[in-house]
Coordinates of N, CA and C and ligand atoms in Angstrom, one line a residue:
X1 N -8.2 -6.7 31.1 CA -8.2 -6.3 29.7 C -9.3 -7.1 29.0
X2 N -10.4 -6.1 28.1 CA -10.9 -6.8 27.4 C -10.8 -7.0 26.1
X3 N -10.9 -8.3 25.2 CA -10.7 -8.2 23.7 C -12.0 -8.7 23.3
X4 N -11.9 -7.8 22.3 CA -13.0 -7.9 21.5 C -13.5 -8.8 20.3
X5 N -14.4 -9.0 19.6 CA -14.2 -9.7 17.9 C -15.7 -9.9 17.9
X6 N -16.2 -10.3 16.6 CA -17.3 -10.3 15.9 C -17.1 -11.4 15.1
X7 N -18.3 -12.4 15.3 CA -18.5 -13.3 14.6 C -19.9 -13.3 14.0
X8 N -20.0 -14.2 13.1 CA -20.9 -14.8 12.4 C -21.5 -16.1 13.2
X9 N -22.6 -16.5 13.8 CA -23.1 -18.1 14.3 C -24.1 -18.4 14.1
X10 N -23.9 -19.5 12.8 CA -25.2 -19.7 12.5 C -26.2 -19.0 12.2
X11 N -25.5 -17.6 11.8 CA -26.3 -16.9 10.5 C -26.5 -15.5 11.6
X12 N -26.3 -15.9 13.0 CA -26.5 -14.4 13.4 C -25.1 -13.7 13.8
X13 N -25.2 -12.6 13.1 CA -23.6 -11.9 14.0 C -23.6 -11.7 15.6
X14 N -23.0 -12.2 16.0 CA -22.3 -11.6 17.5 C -21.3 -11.2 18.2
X15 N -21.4 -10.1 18.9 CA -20.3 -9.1 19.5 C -20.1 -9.9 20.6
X16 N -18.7 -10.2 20.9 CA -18.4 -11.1 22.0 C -16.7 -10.3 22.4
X17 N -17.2 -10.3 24.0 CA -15.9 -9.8 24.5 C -15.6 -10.7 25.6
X18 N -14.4 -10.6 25.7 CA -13.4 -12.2 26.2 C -12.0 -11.7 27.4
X19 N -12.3 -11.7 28.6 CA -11.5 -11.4 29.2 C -10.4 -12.3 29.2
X20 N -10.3 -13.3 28.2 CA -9.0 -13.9 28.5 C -8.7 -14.5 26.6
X21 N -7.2 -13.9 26.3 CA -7.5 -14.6 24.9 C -7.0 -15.5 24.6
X22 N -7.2 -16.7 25.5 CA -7.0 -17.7 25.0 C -8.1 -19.2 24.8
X23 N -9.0 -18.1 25.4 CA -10.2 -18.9 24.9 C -10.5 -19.1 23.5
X24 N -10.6 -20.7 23.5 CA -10.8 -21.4 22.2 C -12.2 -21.4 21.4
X25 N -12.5 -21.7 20.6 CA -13.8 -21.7 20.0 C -14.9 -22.6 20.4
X26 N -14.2 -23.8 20.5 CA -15.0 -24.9 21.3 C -15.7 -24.4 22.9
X27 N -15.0 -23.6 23.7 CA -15.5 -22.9 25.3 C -16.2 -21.8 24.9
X28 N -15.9 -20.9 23.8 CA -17.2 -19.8 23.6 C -18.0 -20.4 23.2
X29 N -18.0 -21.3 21.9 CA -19.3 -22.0 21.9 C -20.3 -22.8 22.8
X30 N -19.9 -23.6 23.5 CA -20.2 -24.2 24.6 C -20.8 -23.5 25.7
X31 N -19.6 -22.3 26.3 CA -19.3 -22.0 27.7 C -20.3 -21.0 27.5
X32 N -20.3 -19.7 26.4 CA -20.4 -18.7 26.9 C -21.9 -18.1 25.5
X33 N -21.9 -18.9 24.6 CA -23.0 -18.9 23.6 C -24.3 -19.9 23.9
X34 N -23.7 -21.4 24.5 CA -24.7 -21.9 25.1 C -25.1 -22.9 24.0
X35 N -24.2 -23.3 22.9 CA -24.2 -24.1 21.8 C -23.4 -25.1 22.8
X36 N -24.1 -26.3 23.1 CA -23.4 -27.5 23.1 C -23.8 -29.1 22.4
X37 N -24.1 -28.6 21.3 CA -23.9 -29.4 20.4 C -22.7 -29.8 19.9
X38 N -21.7 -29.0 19.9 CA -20.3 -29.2 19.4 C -19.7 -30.0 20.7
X39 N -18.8 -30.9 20.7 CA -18.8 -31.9 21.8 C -17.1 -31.7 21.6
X40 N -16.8 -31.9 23.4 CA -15.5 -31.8 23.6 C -14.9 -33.3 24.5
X41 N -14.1 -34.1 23.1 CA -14.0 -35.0 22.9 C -12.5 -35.5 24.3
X42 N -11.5 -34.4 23.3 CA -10.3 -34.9 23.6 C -9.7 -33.2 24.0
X43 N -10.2 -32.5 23.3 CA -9.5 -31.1 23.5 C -8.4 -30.9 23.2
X44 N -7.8 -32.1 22.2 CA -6.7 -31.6 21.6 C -6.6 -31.9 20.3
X45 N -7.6 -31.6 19.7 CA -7.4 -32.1 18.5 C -7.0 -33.5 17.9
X46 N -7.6 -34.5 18.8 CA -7.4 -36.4 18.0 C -8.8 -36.8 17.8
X47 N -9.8 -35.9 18.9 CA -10.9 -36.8 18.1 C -12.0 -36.6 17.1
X48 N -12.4 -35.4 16.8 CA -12.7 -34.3 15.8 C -14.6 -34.1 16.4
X49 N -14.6 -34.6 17.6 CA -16.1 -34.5 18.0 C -16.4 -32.9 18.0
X50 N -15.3 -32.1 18.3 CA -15.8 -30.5 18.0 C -15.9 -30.2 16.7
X51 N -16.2 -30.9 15.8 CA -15.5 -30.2 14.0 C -16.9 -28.8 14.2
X52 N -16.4 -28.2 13.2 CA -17.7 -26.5 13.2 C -16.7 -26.4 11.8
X53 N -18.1 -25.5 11.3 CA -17.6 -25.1 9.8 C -17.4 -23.4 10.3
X54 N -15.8 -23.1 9.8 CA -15.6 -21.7 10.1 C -15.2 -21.1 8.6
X55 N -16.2 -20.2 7.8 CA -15.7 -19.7 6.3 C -15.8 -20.7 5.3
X56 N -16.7 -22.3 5.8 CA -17.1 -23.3 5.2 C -16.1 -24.4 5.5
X57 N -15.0 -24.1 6.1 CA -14.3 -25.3 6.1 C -14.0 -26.4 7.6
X58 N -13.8 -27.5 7.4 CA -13.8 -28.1 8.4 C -12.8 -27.9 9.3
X59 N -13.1 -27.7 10.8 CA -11.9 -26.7 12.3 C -12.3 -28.0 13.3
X60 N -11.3 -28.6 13.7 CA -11.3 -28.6 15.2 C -11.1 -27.6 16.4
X61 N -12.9 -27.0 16.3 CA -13.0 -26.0 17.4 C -12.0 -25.8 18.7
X62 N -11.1 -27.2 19.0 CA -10.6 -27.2 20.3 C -9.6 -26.8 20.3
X63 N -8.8 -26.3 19.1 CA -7.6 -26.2 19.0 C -7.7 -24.8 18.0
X64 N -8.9 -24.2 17.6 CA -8.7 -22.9 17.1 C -9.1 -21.5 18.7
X65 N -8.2 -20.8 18.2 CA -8.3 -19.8 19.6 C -9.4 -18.9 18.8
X66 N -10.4 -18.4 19.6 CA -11.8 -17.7 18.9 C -11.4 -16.4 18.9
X67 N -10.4 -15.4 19.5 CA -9.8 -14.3 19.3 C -8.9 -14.3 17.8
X68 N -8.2 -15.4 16.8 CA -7.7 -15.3 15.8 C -9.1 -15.7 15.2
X69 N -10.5 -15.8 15.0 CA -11.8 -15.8 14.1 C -12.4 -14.4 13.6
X70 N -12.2 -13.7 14.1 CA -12.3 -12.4 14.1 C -13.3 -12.4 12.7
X71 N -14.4 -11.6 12.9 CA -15.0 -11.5 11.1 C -15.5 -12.9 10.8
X72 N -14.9 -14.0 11.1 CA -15.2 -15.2 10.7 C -17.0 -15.7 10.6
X73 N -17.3 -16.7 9.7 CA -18.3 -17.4 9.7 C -18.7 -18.5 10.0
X74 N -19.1 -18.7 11.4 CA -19.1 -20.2 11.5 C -20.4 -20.5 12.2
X75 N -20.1 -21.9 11.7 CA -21.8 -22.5 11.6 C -21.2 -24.0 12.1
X76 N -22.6 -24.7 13.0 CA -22.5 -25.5 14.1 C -23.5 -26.2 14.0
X77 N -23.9 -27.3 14.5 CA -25.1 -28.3 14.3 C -26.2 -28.0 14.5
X78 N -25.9 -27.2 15.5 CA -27.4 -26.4 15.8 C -28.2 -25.4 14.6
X79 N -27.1 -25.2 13.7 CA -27.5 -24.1 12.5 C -27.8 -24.8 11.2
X80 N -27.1 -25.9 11.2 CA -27.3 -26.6 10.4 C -28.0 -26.7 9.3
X81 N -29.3 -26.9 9.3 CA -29.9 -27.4 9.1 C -31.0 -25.9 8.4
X82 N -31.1 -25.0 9.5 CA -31.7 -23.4 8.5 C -30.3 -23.3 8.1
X83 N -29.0 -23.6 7.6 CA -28.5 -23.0 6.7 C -28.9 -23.2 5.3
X84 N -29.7 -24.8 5.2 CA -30.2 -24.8 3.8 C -31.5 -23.8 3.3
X85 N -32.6 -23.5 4.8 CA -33.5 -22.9 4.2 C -34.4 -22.8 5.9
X86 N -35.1 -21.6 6.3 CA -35.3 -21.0 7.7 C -36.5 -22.0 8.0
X87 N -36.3 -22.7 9.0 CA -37.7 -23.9 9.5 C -37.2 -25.3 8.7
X88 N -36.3 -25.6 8.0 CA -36.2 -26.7 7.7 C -35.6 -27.8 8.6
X89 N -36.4 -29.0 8.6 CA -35.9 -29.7 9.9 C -34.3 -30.7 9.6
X90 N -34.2 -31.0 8.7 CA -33.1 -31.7 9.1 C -31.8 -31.5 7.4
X91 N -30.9 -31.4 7.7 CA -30.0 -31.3 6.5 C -29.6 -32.3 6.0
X92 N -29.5 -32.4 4.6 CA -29.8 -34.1 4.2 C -28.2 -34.7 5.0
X93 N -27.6 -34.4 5.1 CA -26.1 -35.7 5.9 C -27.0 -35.6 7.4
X94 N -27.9 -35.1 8.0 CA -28.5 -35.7 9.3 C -29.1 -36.8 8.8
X95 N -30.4 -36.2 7.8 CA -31.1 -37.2 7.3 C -30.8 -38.7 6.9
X96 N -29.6 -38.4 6.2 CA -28.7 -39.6 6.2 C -28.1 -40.1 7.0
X97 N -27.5 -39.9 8.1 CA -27.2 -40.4 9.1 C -28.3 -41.2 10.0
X98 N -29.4 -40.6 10.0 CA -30.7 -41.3 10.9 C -30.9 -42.8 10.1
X99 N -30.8 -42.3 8.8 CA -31.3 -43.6 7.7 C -30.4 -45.0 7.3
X100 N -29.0 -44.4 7.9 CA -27.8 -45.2 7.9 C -27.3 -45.8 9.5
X101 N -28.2 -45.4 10.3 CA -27.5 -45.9 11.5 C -26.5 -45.4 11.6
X102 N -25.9 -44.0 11.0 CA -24.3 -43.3 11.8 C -23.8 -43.2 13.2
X103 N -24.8 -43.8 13.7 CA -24.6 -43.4 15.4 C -24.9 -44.4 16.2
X104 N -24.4 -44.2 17.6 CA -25.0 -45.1 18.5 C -25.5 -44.8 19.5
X105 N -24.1 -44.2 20.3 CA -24.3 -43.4 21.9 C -24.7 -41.7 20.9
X106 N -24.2 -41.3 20.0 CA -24.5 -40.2 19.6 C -23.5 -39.2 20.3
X107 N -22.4 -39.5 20.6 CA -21.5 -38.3 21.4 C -20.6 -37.5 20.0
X108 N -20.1 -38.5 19.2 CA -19.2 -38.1 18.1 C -20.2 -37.5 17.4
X109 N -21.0 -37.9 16.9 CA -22.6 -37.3 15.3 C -22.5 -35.9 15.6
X110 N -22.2 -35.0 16.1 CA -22.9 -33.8 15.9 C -21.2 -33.4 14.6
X111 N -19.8 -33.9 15.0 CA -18.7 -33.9 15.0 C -19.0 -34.3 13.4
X112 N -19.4 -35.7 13.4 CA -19.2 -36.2 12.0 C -20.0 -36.1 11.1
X113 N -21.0 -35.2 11.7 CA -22.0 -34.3 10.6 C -21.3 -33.5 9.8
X114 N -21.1 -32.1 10.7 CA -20.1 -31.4 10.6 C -19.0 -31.5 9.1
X115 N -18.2 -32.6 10.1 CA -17.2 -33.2 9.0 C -18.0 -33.2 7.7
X116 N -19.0 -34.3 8.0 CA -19.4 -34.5 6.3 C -19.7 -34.0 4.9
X117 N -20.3 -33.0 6.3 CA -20.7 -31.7 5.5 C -19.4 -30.7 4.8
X118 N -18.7 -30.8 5.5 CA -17.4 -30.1 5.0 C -16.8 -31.2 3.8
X119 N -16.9 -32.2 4.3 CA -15.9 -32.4 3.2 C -17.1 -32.8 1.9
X120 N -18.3 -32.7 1.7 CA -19.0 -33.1 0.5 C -18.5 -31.9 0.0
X121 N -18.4 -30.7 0.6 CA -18.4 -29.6 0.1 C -16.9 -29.6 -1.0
X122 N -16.0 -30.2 -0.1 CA -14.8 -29.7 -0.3 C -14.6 -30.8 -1.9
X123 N -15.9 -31.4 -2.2 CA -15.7 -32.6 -3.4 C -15.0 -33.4 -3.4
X124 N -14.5 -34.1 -2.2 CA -13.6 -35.1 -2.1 C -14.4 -36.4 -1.7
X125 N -15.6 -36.4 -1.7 CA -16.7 -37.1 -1.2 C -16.2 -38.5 -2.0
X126 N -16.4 -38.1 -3.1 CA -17.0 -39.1 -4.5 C -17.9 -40.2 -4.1
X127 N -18.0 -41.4 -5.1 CA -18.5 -42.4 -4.4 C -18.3 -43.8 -4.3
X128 N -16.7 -43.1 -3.7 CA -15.7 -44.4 -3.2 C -15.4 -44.7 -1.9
X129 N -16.3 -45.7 -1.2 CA -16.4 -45.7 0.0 C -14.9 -45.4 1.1
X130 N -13.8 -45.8 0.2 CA -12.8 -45.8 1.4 C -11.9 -44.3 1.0
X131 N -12.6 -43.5 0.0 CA -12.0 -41.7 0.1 C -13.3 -41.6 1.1
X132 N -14.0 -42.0 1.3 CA -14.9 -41.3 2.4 C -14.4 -41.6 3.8
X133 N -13.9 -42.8 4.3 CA -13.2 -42.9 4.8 C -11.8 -42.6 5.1
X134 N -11.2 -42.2 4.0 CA -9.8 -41.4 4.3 C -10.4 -40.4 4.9
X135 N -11.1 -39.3 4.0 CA -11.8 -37.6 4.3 C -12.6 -37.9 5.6
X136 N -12.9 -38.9 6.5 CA -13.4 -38.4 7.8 C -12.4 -39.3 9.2
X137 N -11.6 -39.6 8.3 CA -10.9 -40.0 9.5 C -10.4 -39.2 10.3
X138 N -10.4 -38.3 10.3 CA -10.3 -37.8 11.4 C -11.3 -37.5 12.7
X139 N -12.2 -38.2 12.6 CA -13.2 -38.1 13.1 C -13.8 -39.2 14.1
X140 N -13.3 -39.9 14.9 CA -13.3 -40.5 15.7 C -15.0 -41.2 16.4
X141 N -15.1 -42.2 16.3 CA -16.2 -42.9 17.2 C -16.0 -44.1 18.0
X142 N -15.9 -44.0 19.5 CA -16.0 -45.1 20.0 C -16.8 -46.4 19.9
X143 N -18.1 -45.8 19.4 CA -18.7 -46.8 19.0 C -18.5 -48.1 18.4
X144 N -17.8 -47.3 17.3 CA -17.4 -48.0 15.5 C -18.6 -48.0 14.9
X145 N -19.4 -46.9 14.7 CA -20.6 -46.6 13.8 C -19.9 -46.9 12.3
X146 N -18.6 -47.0 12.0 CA -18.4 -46.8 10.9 C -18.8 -47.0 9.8
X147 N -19.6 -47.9 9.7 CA -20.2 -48.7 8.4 C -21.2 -47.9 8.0
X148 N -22.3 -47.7 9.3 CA -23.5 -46.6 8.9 C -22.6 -45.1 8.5
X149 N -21.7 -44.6 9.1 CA -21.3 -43.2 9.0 C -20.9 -43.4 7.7
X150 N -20.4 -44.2 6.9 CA -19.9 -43.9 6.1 C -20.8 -44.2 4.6
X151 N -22.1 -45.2 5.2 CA -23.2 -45.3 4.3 C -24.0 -43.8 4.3
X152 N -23.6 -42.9 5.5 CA -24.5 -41.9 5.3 C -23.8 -40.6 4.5
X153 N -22.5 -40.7 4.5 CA -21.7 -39.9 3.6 C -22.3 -40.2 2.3
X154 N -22.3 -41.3 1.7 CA -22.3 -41.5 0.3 C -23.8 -41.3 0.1
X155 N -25.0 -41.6 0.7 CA -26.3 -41.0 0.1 C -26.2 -39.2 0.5
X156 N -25.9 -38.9 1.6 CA -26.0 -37.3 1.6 C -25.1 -37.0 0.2
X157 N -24.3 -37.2 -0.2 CA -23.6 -36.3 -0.9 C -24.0 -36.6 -2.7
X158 N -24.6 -38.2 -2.6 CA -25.5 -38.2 -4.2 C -26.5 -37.5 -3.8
X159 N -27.5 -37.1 -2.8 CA -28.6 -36.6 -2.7 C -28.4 -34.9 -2.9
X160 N -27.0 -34.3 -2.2 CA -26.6 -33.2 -2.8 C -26.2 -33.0 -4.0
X161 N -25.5 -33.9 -4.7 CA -25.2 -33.8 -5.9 C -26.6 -33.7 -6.8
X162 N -27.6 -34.2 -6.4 CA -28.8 -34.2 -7.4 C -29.3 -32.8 -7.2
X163 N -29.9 -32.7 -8.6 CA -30.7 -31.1 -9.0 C -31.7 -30.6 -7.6
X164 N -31.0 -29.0 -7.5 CA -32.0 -28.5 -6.6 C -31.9 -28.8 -5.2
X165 N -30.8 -29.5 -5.0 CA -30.4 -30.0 -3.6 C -29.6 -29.2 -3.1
X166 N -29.8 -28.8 -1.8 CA -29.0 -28.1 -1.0 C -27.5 -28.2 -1.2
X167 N -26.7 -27.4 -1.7 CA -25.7 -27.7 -2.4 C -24.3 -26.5 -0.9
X168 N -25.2 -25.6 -0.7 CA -24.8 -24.4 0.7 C -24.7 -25.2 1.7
X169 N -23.6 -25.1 2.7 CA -23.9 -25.6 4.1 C -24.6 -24.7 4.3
Ligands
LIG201 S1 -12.4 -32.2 21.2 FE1 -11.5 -31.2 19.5 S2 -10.6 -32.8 18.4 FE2 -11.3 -33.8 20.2
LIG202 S1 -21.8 -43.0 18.2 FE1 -20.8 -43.3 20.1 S2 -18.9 -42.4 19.8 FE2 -19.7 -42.4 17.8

């Protein structure tokens, strides 16, 4: 049997048919679209290295089934970045992450971009370092980048907040 659905990725629609529906978003993206930037941490939703913005909001890809996305809009690290504007190289929470040291080994970052991005959006950002840290905990790094990740939260999101700033994921 095959099922069908239509998504949105990163700005392009695609017709994707799925012989099994229980494939998750995290294995089409990965397996069968060839995006592996979205990183499969734990696969059950504890470490949030798969986060993807689906309809803008932040998903642990590993735990949504891609047959219940149907229509959906979702955007991934690799999109990132032309979602503010087509050839643009980097979206300011990357940019800020490079400038903050958010990373180390770089396995979690594509995850806690993602996140960031979602939740600047979601205005829960402010610029209180430990709601930035509530709003990404769920986001896991072995490293313990945490100090830079969470210095890079608070410049991306006054840098969005300023006039003319990419305000769209
Ligand atoms: S891989 Fe999805 S939350 Fe860990
Ligand atoms: S940078 Fe290594 S797990 Fe976060």
């Amino acid at each position: 049997m095959t099922f069908r659905l239509t998504l949105t990725v990163n700005g392009q629609p695609r017709a994707i048919e799925l012989d099994d529906p229980r494939v998750t978003l995290l294995d089409l993206l990965r397996e069968r679209l060839g995006l592996t930037g979205s990183k499969k941490g734990c696969d059950r939703g504890q470490c949030g290295a798969c986060t993807v913005l689906v309809d803008g909001r932040r998903v642990n890809s590993c735990l949504a089934l891609a047959l219940s996305l149907d229509g959906a809009d979702v955007l991934t690290i690799e999109g990132l970045a032309h979602s503010l504007a087509p050839g643009e190289p980097l979206h300011p929470v990357q940019a800020a992450f490079i400038e903050h040291d958010g990373f180390q080994c770089g396995f979690c970052t594509p995850g806690q971009i993602m996140s960031a991005v979602g939740l600047i959006h979601e205005g829960r950002a402010g610029d209180d370092p430990e709601r930035v840290r509530e709003g990404m905990s769920g986001n896991l790094c072995r490293c313990g980048a945490y100090i830079g990740i969470t210095q890079a939260v608070l410049d991306a999101q006054a840098r969005m907040a300023g006039p003319g700033q990419g305000g769209a994921a």
